[in-house]
Coordinates of C-alpha atoms in Angstrom, one line a residue:
M1 CA 156.5 -11.1 80.4
K2 CA 154.8 -14.3 81.2
L3 CA 152.3 -16.5 78.9
S4 CA 149.5 -15.8 81.1
S5 CA 149.5 -12.4 81.2
K6 CA 150.0 -12.7 77.1
I7 CA 147.0 -14.7 76.9
Y8 CA 144.4 -12.3 78.7
N9 CA 145.6 -8.9 77.0
E10 CA 142.2 -7.8 75.5
R11 CA 144.6 -6.3 72.4
Y12 CA 145.4 -9.8 71.6
L13 CA 142.1 -11.8 71.9
Y14 CA 141.6 -11.9 67.9
Q15 CA 144.8 -12.7 67.3
Y16 CA 144.5 -16.0 69.5
L17 CA 141.0 -16.6 68.1
S18 CA 142.2 -16.7 64.8
T19 CA 145.0 -18.9 65.5
V20 CA 142.9 -21.4 67.6
A21 CA 140.2 -21.7 64.4
G22 CA 143.1 -22.1 62.0
S23 CA 145.0 -24.3 63.9
F24 CA 141.9 -26.8 64.0
A25 CA 142.7 -26.9 59.7
V26 CA 146.5 -28.3 60.9
L27 CA 144.8 -30.8 63.4
S28 CA 144.0 -33.0 61.1
F29 CA 147.4 -32.5 59.2
G30 CA 148.6 -34.3 62.8
V31 CA 146.0 -36.9 62.9
N32 CA 146.6 -37.6 59.0
L33 CA 150.4 -37.9 60.0
G34 CA 150.7 -40.3 63.0
W35 CA 147.8 -42.4 61.6
T36 CA 150.1 -45.3 60.5
S37 CA 151.6 -45.4 64.0
P38 CA 148.3 -47.4 65.1
Y39 CA 147.0 -48.8 62.3
N40 CA 149.8 -50.0 60.0
P41 CA 150.9 -52.3 62.6
Q42 CA 147.4 -53.5 62.9
I43 CA 146.4 -53.8 59.2
I44 CA 149.6 -56.1 58.8
N45 CA 148.8 -58.1 61.7
G46 CA 145.7 -59.0 59.9
T47 CA 143.8 -56.8 62.9
F48 CA 141.2 -55.8 59.9
P49 CA 140.5 -58.6 57.7
D50 CA 139.1 -56.7 55.0
I51 CA 142.2 -54.6 54.6
T52 CA 145.2 -56.5 53.6
M53 CA 149.2 -54.8 53.4
T54 CA 152.6 -55.3 53.2
S55 CA 155.5 -54.0 55.4
E56 CA 156.6 -52.2 51.8
E57 CA 152.9 -51.0 51.1
G58 CA 152.7 -50.0 54.6
S59 CA 156.0 -47.6 54.4
W60 CA 154.3 -46.3 50.9
I61 CA 151.1 -45.5 53.2
A62 CA 153.3 -43.4 55.7
V63 CA 154.8 -41.6 53.4
M64 CA 151.7 -40.5 51.4
P65 CA 150.9 -37.1 53.1
P66 CA 154.9 -35.4 52.4
L67 CA 154.4 -36.8 49.1
A68 CA 151.2 -35.0 48.3
T69 CA 152.2 -31.9 50.2
P70 CA 154.3 -30.8 47.2
V71 CA 151.1 -30.4 45.3
G72 CA 149.5 -28.6 47.9
A73 CA 151.7 -26.1 48.0
V74 CA 151.8 -25.2 44.4
I75 CA 148.1 -25.0 44.8
G76 CA 148.8 -22.7 48.0
A77 CA 151.2 -20.7 45.9
L78 CA 148.9 -19.7 43.2
L79 CA 145.9 -19.2 45.0
V80 CA 146.9 -17.1 48.6
D81 CA 147.6 -14.2 46.1
R82 CA 144.8 -14.3 44.3
I83 CA 141.9 -15.4 47.2
G84 CA 143.8 -14.3 50.3
R85 CA 145.3 -16.3 53.1
K86 CA 141.6 -16.6 55.0
H87 CA 139.6 -18.3 52.2
T88 CA 142.8 -20.1 50.4
T89 CA 142.5 -22.1 54.1
L90 CA 138.6 -22.2 54.2
L91 CA 139.1 -23.7 51.2
M92 CA 140.3 -26.9 52.6
A93 CA 138.1 -28.3 54.8
P94 CA 135.5 -29.7 52.5
F95 CA 138.4 -31.9 50.8
T96 CA 139.8 -33.0 54.1
L97 CA 136.3 -33.7 55.0
A98 CA 135.6 -35.6 52.2
M99 CA 138.9 -37.7 52.6
F100 CA 137.9 -38.6 56.4
I101 CA 134.3 -40.0 54.9
L102 CA 136.4 -42.0 52.2
L103 CA 138.8 -43.4 54.6
A104 CA 136.2 -44.7 57.0
F105 CA 135.0 -47.2 54.6
A106 CA 138.1 -47.7 52.6
K107 CA 138.6 -51.5 52.1
S108 CA 141.8 -51.4 50.2
V109 CA 145.4 -50.1 50.8
I110 CA 144.6 -48.0 47.3
L111 CA 141.8 -46.2 49.1
I112 CA 143.8 -45.7 52.0
G113 CA 146.5 -44.4 50.0
F114 CA 144.2 -41.9 48.5
S115 CA 142.5 -40.5 51.1
R116 CA 145.8 -40.0 52.8
F117 CA 147.3 -38.1 49.7
V118 CA 144.1 -36.0 49.0
I119 CA 144.4 -34.9 52.7
G120 CA 148.1 -34.3 52.2
V121 CA 147.3 -31.9 49.1
A122 CA 145.0 -30.2 51.4
E123 CA 147.7 -29.9 54.3
G124 CA 150.2 -28.9 52.4
T125 CA 148.3 -25.8 50.9
L126 CA 147.6 -24.6 54.9
Y127 CA 151.3 -25.0 55.5
T128 CA 151.8 -22.2 52.4
T129 CA 149.2 -20.6 53.9
L130 CA 148.5 -20.4 57.6
P131 CA 152.2 -19.3 58.4
M132 CA 151.4 -16.3 56.1
Y133 CA 148.4 -15.6 57.7
L134 CA 149.3 -15.8 61.5
G135 CA 152.8 -13.9 60.9
E136 CA 151.1 -11.1 58.8
I137 CA 148.3 -10.5 61.4
S138 CA 150.3 -10.7 64.7
D139 CA 151.9 -8.2 66.9
P140 CA 155.8 -8.9 67.4
A141 CA 155.3 -9.7 70.7
I142 CA 153.1 -12.5 70.4
R143 CA 153.9 -13.6 66.7
G144 CA 156.3 -16.5 68.5
I145 CA 153.5 -18.1 70.2
L146 CA 151.0 -17.4 67.2
T147 CA 153.2 -19.3 64.1
A148 CA 154.6 -22.1 66.5
S149 CA 151.1 -23.3 67.4
I150 CA 150.5 -24.8 63.7
G151 CA 153.4 -27.1 65.1
F152 CA 151.7 -27.6 68.6
A153 CA 148.3 -28.6 67.0
V154 CA 150.3 -31.3 64.7
L155 CA 151.6 -32.7 67.6
L156 CA 148.0 -32.7 69.4
G157 CA 146.4 -34.3 66.1
T158 CA 149.0 -36.8 66.1
L159 CA 148.1 -37.3 70.3
L160 CA 144.4 -37.9 69.6
I161 CA 145.0 -40.6 66.6
N162 CA 147.1 -42.7 68.5
V163 CA 145.4 -42.6 72.1
F164 CA 141.8 -43.6 69.7
G165 CA 143.4 -45.6 67.0
F166 CA 144.8 -48.2 69.6
Y167 CA 141.5 -48.6 70.9
F168 CA 139.0 -48.1 67.9
S169 CA 138.3 -49.3 64.4
I170 CA 139.1 -47.3 61.2
F171 CA 135.8 -46.1 61.1
V172 CA 135.3 -45.0 64.2
T173 CA 137.9 -42.6 64.3
S174 CA 137.4 -41.9 61.1
L175 CA 133.9 -40.6 61.3
A176 CA 135.0 -38.6 64.6
C177 CA 138.0 -36.8 62.9
C178 CA 135.3 -35.3 60.9
L179 CA 134.3 -33.1 63.3
I180 CA 137.9 -31.2 62.9
P181 CA 137.6 -29.8 59.6
I182 CA 133.4 -28.7 60.3
I183 CA 135.0 -27.1 63.4
H184 CA 137.8 -25.6 61.6
F185 CA 135.4 -24.3 58.9
F186 CA 132.3 -22.6 60.8
T187 CA 135.0 -21.1 63.4
F188 CA 137.7 -19.7 60.5
M189 CA 135.0 -18.1 58.7
W190 CA 134.3 -15.1 61.0
M191 CA 137.6 -14.5 61.5
P192 CA 139.4 -11.4 59.6
E193 CA 141.6 -11.6 56.7
S194 CA 145.3 -10.6 57.0
P195 CA 145.6 -6.7 56.9
Y196 CA 148.6 -7.4 54.4
Y197 CA 146.8 -9.1 51.6
L198 CA 144.4 -6.4 52.0
I199 CA 146.8 -3.7 51.4
K200 CA 148.1 -5.6 48.6
K201 CA 144.8 -5.4 46.7
K202 CA 144.4 -2.0 47.4
R203 CA 141.3 -2.8 49.9
Y204 CA 142.7 0.0 52.6
D205 CA 139.3 0.4 54.4
E206 CA 138.9 -3.3 54.8
A207 CA 142.4 -3.1 55.8
R208 CA 142.0 -0.6 58.4
K209 CA 139.0 -2.6 59.7
A210 CA 140.4 -5.9 59.9
L211 CA 143.6 -4.1 62.0
E212 CA 141.3 -2.5 64.4
V213 CA 139.6 -6.0 65.3
L214 CA 142.8 -7.8 65.3
R215 CA 144.5 -5.0 67.8
G216 CA 141.5 -4.5 70.0
A217 CA 141.1 -0.9 71.2
M218 CA 144.4 0.5 70.6
D219 CA 144.9 3.1 67.8
I220 CA 146.3 1.5 64.3
E221 CA 146.9 4.5 62.5
G222 CA 150.8 4.3 62.8
E223 CA 150.4 0.5 62.2
M224 CA 148.8 1.1 58.9
K225 CA 151.0 3.8 57.7
S226 CA 154.0 1.5 58.1
L227 CA 152.3 -1.8 56.9
C228 CA 151.3 0.5 53.5
D229 CA 154.9 1.6 53.5
A230 CA 156.4 -1.9 53.6
V231 CA 153.4 -3.4 50.9
T232 CA 154.9 -0.7 49.0
R233 CA 158.7 -0.9 49.3
Q234 CA 158.5 -4.8 48.4
E235 CA 156.1 -4.6 45.8
A236 CA 158.4 -1.8 44.0
D237 CA 159.1 -4.3 41.1
E238 CA 155.0 -5.8 40.9
K239 CA 156.5 -8.7 38.5
A240 CA 158.5 -9.9 41.0
S241 CA 158.9 -13.9 39.7
W242 CA 159.7 -16.9 41.7
T243 CA 163.4 -16.9 40.7
D244 CA 164.1 -13.6 43.0
I245 CA 164.3 -16.1 45.8
F246 CA 167.2 -17.1 44.9
T247 CA 168.6 -14.1 42.5
I248 CA 167.9 -11.6 45.2
K249 CA 170.4 -11.8 47.9
S250 CA 168.3 -11.2 51.2
N251 CA 165.7 -14.0 49.7
R252 CA 168.6 -15.9 48.8
R253 CA 169.7 -15.7 52.4
A254 CA 166.4 -16.5 54.1
A255 CA 165.7 -19.3 51.8
F256 CA 169.4 -20.2 52.8
I257 CA 168.5 -20.0 56.8
F258 CA 165.2 -22.4 56.4
V259 CA 167.1 -24.8 54.4
I260 CA 169.4 -25.2 57.3
L261 CA 166.6 -25.6 59.7
C262 CA 164.7 -27.7 57.9
L263 CA 166.9 -30.3 57.0
T264 CA 168.4 -30.4 60.6
R265 CA 164.8 -30.5 61.9
K266 CA 164.1 -33.7 58.9
F267 CA 167.5 -35.4 59.5
S268 CA 166.7 -35.5 63.3
G269 CA 164.0 -38.2 62.8
N270 CA 161.0 -36.4 63.5
N271 CA 159.2 -38.0 60.6
P272 CA 160.0 -41.7 60.8
F273 CA 159.4 -41.0 65.0
L274 CA 155.5 -40.1 63.5
F275 CA 155.3 -42.5 61.4
Y276 CA 156.7 -45.5 63.1
T277 CA 156.2 -44.5 66.7
A278 CA 154.5 -47.6 67.9
T279 CA 157.3 -49.8 66.1
I280 CA 160.1 -48.1 67.7
F281 CA 158.8 -48.8 70.8
H282 CA 157.9 -52.3 70.2
A283 CA 161.4 -52.9 68.8
A284 CA 162.9 -51.1 72.1
G285 CA 161.5 -53.4 74.5
G286 CA 161.4 -52.0 77.6
S287 CA 159.0 -52.3 80.8
L288 CA 156.2 -50.6 79.6
D289 CA 153.3 -51.6 77.1
P290 CA 154.3 -50.4 73.8
N291 CA 151.1 -48.9 73.4
L292 CA 150.9 -47.1 76.4
S293 CA 155.0 -45.8 76.0
V294 CA 153.5 -44.5 72.9
I295 CA 150.3 -42.4 74.4
I296 CA 153.3 -41.3 77.0
F297 CA 155.6 -40.0 74.6
L298 CA 153.2 -37.7 72.9
C299 CA 151.6 -36.6 75.9
T300 CA 155.7 -35.5 76.9
Q301 CA 155.3 -33.9 73.2
I302 CA 152.5 -32.0 73.7
V303 CA 154.1 -30.6 77.6
A304 CA 156.9 -29.5 75.8
A305 CA 155.3 -27.8 73.1
T306 CA 153.5 -25.9 75.4
V307 CA 156.4 -24.9 77.0
A308 CA 158.0 -24.0 73.8
L309 CA 155.2 -21.7 73.3
D310 CA 156.0 -19.4 75.8
L311 CA 159.9 -20.3 75.6
L312 CA 160.4 -18.8 72.0
D313 CA 158.9 -15.2 72.8
R314 CA 160.8 -15.6 76.3
F315 CA 164.6 -16.2 75.5
G316 CA 164.3 -16.1 71.5
R317 CA 164.4 -18.7 68.5
R318 CA 168.5 -18.8 68.2
P319 CA 169.1 -20.0 71.5
M320 CA 166.2 -22.4 71.9
I321 CA 167.1 -24.2 68.5
I322 CA 171.1 -24.6 69.5
A323 CA 170.3 -26.1 73.2
A324 CA 167.6 -28.7 71.8
T325 CA 170.1 -29.9 68.8
V326 CA 173.1 -30.4 71.5
V327 CA 170.4 -32.5 73.4
V328 CA 168.8 -34.4 70.0
V329 CA 172.0 -35.0 69.3
I330 CA 173.0 -36.7 72.4
A331 CA 169.7 -38.4 72.8
L332 CA 169.7 -39.9 69.3
A333 CA 173.5 -41.6 70.1
V334 CA 172.0 -43.0 73.2
I335 CA 169.1 -44.5 71.5
A336 CA 171.2 -45.7 68.5
S337 CA 173.7 -47.3 71.1
Y338 CA 171.0 -49.4 73.4
F339 CA 169.9 -50.6 69.7
Y340 CA 173.2 -51.8 68.6
L341 CA 173.4 -53.3 72.0
Q342 CA 170.0 -55.5 71.7
A343 CA 171.3 -56.2 68.1
I344 CA 174.4 -58.2 69.5
A345 CA 172.5 -59.7 72.3
S346 CA 174.2 -58.2 74.9
P347 CA 173.7 -59.2 78.5
I348 CA 173.8 -55.6 79.6
I349 CA 170.6 -55.0 77.7
A350 CA 168.5 -57.3 80.2
H351 CA 169.0 -54.2 83.0
L352 CA 168.6 -51.2 80.2
G353 CA 164.4 -51.6 80.4
W354 CA 164.0 -48.2 81.3
L355 CA 166.6 -46.6 79.0
P356 CA 164.2 -46.6 76.0
L357 CA 161.0 -44.1 77.4
T358 CA 163.7 -42.0 79.3
V359 CA 165.8 -41.7 76.5
L360 CA 163.1 -41.2 74.1
A361 CA 161.2 -38.7 76.0
M362 CA 164.5 -36.6 76.8
Y363 CA 164.4 -36.6 72.9
I364 CA 161.1 -35.5 72.4
I365 CA 161.1 -32.6 75.3
F366 CA 164.1 -30.9 73.8
Y367 CA 162.8 -31.3 70.0
N368 CA 159.9 -29.6 71.0
L369 CA 161.6 -27.1 72.7
G370 CA 163.6 -26.1 69.7
L371 CA 163.9 -27.6 66.5
E372 CA 159.6 -28.6 65.9
L373 CA 158.1 -25.0 66.2
S374 CA 161.1 -22.4 65.5
P375 CA 161.5 -23.4 62.1
I376 CA 157.7 -22.9 61.6
V377 CA 158.2 -19.6 63.5
Y378 CA 160.9 -18.7 61.1
L379 CA 159.3 -19.6 57.9
G380 CA 156.7 -17.0 58.7
E381 CA 159.1 -14.0 58.9
L382 CA 162.0 -14.4 56.7
F383 CA 160.5 -14.0 53.2
P384 CA 159.0 -10.6 52.0
T385 CA 155.4 -9.7 51.0
N386 CA 156.1 -10.4 47.3
V387 CA 157.3 -13.3 47.2
K388 CA 156.3 -14.7 50.4
A389 CA 153.8 -17.1 48.7
T390 CA 156.2 -18.5 46.2
A391 CA 158.9 -19.0 48.9
L392 CA 156.6 -21.1 51.3
G393 CA 155.8 -23.2 48.3
F394 CA 159.1 -23.9 47.8
A395 CA 159.6 -24.2 51.4
E396 CA 156.9 -26.8 51.9
T397 CA 157.4 -28.7 48.7
F398 CA 161.5 -29.3 49.9
S399 CA 160.1 -30.5 53.4
A400 CA 158.2 -32.6 52.0
I401 CA 160.8 -34.3 50.0
F402 CA 163.2 -34.7 52.7
S403 CA 160.2 -35.9 55.0
I404 CA 159.9 -38.9 52.7
F405 CA 163.5 -39.4 52.0
T406 CA 164.1 -40.0 55.8
A407 CA 160.9 -42.3 56.2
K408 CA 162.1 -44.0 53.8
I409 CA 165.8 -44.5 54.7
F410 CA 164.8 -44.9 57.8
Q411 CA 162.8 -48.0 56.7
I412 CA 165.2 -49.3 54.1
L413 CA 168.2 -49.1 57.1
N414 CA 165.7 -50.8 59.5
D415 CA 164.8 -53.7 57.5
S416 CA 168.4 -54.1 56.0
Y417 CA 171.0 -53.7 58.7
G418 CA 168.7 -53.0 62.6
M419 CA 167.3 -50.0 64.2
Y420 CA 170.5 -48.7 65.3
V421 CA 171.6 -47.3 61.8
P422 CA 169.4 -44.5 61.4
F423 CA 170.0 -43.4 64.7
W424 CA 173.1 -43.0 64.3
M425 CA 173.0 -41.5 61.0
F426 CA 170.4 -39.2 62.4
S427 CA 172.6 -38.0 65.1
S428 CA 175.7 -37.4 62.8
C429 CA 173.0 -35.2 60.7
C430 CA 172.4 -33.3 63.8
V431 CA 175.8 -32.4 64.3
I432 CA 176.5 -31.2 61.2
G433 CA 173.1 -29.0 61.2
L434 CA 174.0 -27.8 64.6
I435 CA 177.2 -26.4 63.5
F436 CA 175.6 -24.5 60.2
I437 CA 173.0 -23.1 62.7
I438 CA 175.4 -21.7 65.1
K439 CA 176.9 -20.0 61.9
C440 CA 174.2 -18.8 60.2
V441 CA 170.9 -18.5 61.9
P442 CA 169.7 -15.3 62.7
E443 CA 167.7 -14.1 66.1
T444 CA 164.2 -12.9 64.9
K445 CA 162.5 -12.4 68.6
N446 CA 160.3 -9.1 69.3
K447 CA 161.3 -7.9 65.3
T448 CA 158.7 -6.6 63.3
L449 CA 158.5 -8.0 59.9
E450 CA 159.6 -5.0 58.3
E451 CA 162.4 -5.1 60.6
I452 CA 163.6 -8.6 59.7
Q453 CA 163.6 -7.4 56.4
M454 CA 165.8 -4.5 56.2
E455 CA 168.8 -6.8 58.5
L456 CA 168.4 -9.4 55.6
I457 CA 168.9 -6.6 53.2
K458 CA 171.5 -5.0 55.2
S459 CA 173.8 -8.2 56.0
S460 CA 173.0 -9.4 52.5
A461 CA 175.1 -6.4 51.2
I462 CA 177.7 -8.2 52.4
T463 CA 179.1 -10.0 49.3
N464 CA 181.3 -13.2 50.4
D465 CA 178.2 -15.8 51.3
E466 CA 180.7 -17.5 54.3
E467 CA 181.1 -14.2 55.8
M468 CA 177.5 -13.3 55.6
C469 CA 176.6 -16.3 58.0
T470 CA 179.7 -15.4 60.3
K471 CA 178.5 -11.5 60.7
L472 CA 175.6 -12.5 62.0

């Protein structure tokens, strides 16, 4: 099925509208995440005389969002089953708005760090809530597109802050960014709540109405009964504990799959690229202006992510991840070799001015085709209702820890040994990740959430954990 035919299918209209409205929240995260690429070098170089910052302080400013997201993940896990997916998401808009205003008037590194930290808390909450919401409202045929749109929104936000950040002051861009949480709040407030959540709270009439809106004119009685049965089975133990993520085999398998995807994604170097895009291009040299290179680089991300939205549901998650990881390994190894030749002042480097942008473009195209969006899709699919909130909280915390680690290790290795060392490390880590992905990650294309859970339970009946990977 072509992407265009999916988009214009009337039965999917409110699913797409809910996704677009929710994605405005994550757009703020992309802006916050990519903020350091244009502004850290400018502050360190004295472009803004009212603010002084060292390279070490800049590295901590860069990791503030992932440092804060575990706090937000805990908040999200606590709220999402109490006030609902929709209202938890809406609650983050005022906090994000307040922090963009604070960032506009900040005159110290402490205030900049604090504002980025609080936005990171809000986004940690959203990353716990929004994948769950989109996974639960979506039809299996378009669930990949809808949940992957979260990653697409992050990339778009990163592009916007880099484009405006190179040409406008912190004050101007921060005030402009205030529009994002405002738009999010006043569009998402009209969207329906997750039918899963409403059924879980025994609000069956509201769940039926929400499902009717989300499915258009389609008869929803069969799906309503299926959802009720699924929630009843998954919540047979009403006192489900956070330990069930690790003690129940199917949940442990789901967590293991996510850990594999998350580690491969983080150790492919995506966070250092987001935090230090301009720095990397300055170090690479090349024949293009570094600022223009950054914008081209990020536009390439957007194009690749747009293509990936369709390909994930057309070819499946697993083949896309495997193919993308192979190319990412090669690209990282090539760019590491380039930086090594540059470090030893090899004369051949004078003839390779075209290489950095070309190889980095290849990296970002394939990274976005597989590694950027697929883990987010799996995150919304793998866990059952009774532990989903806690599982997503743990997942976001785990992801944040390794975001901080990879960003800091990049800065340390780059400052101590040169740019080529972290890139060699990232390439090697992706090789290891590729082996585990081939062995352990299943396909979930065109399967309902209930079917995915049944397959996880069936595969987890195998007692040997190593066989559990090879059988699927």
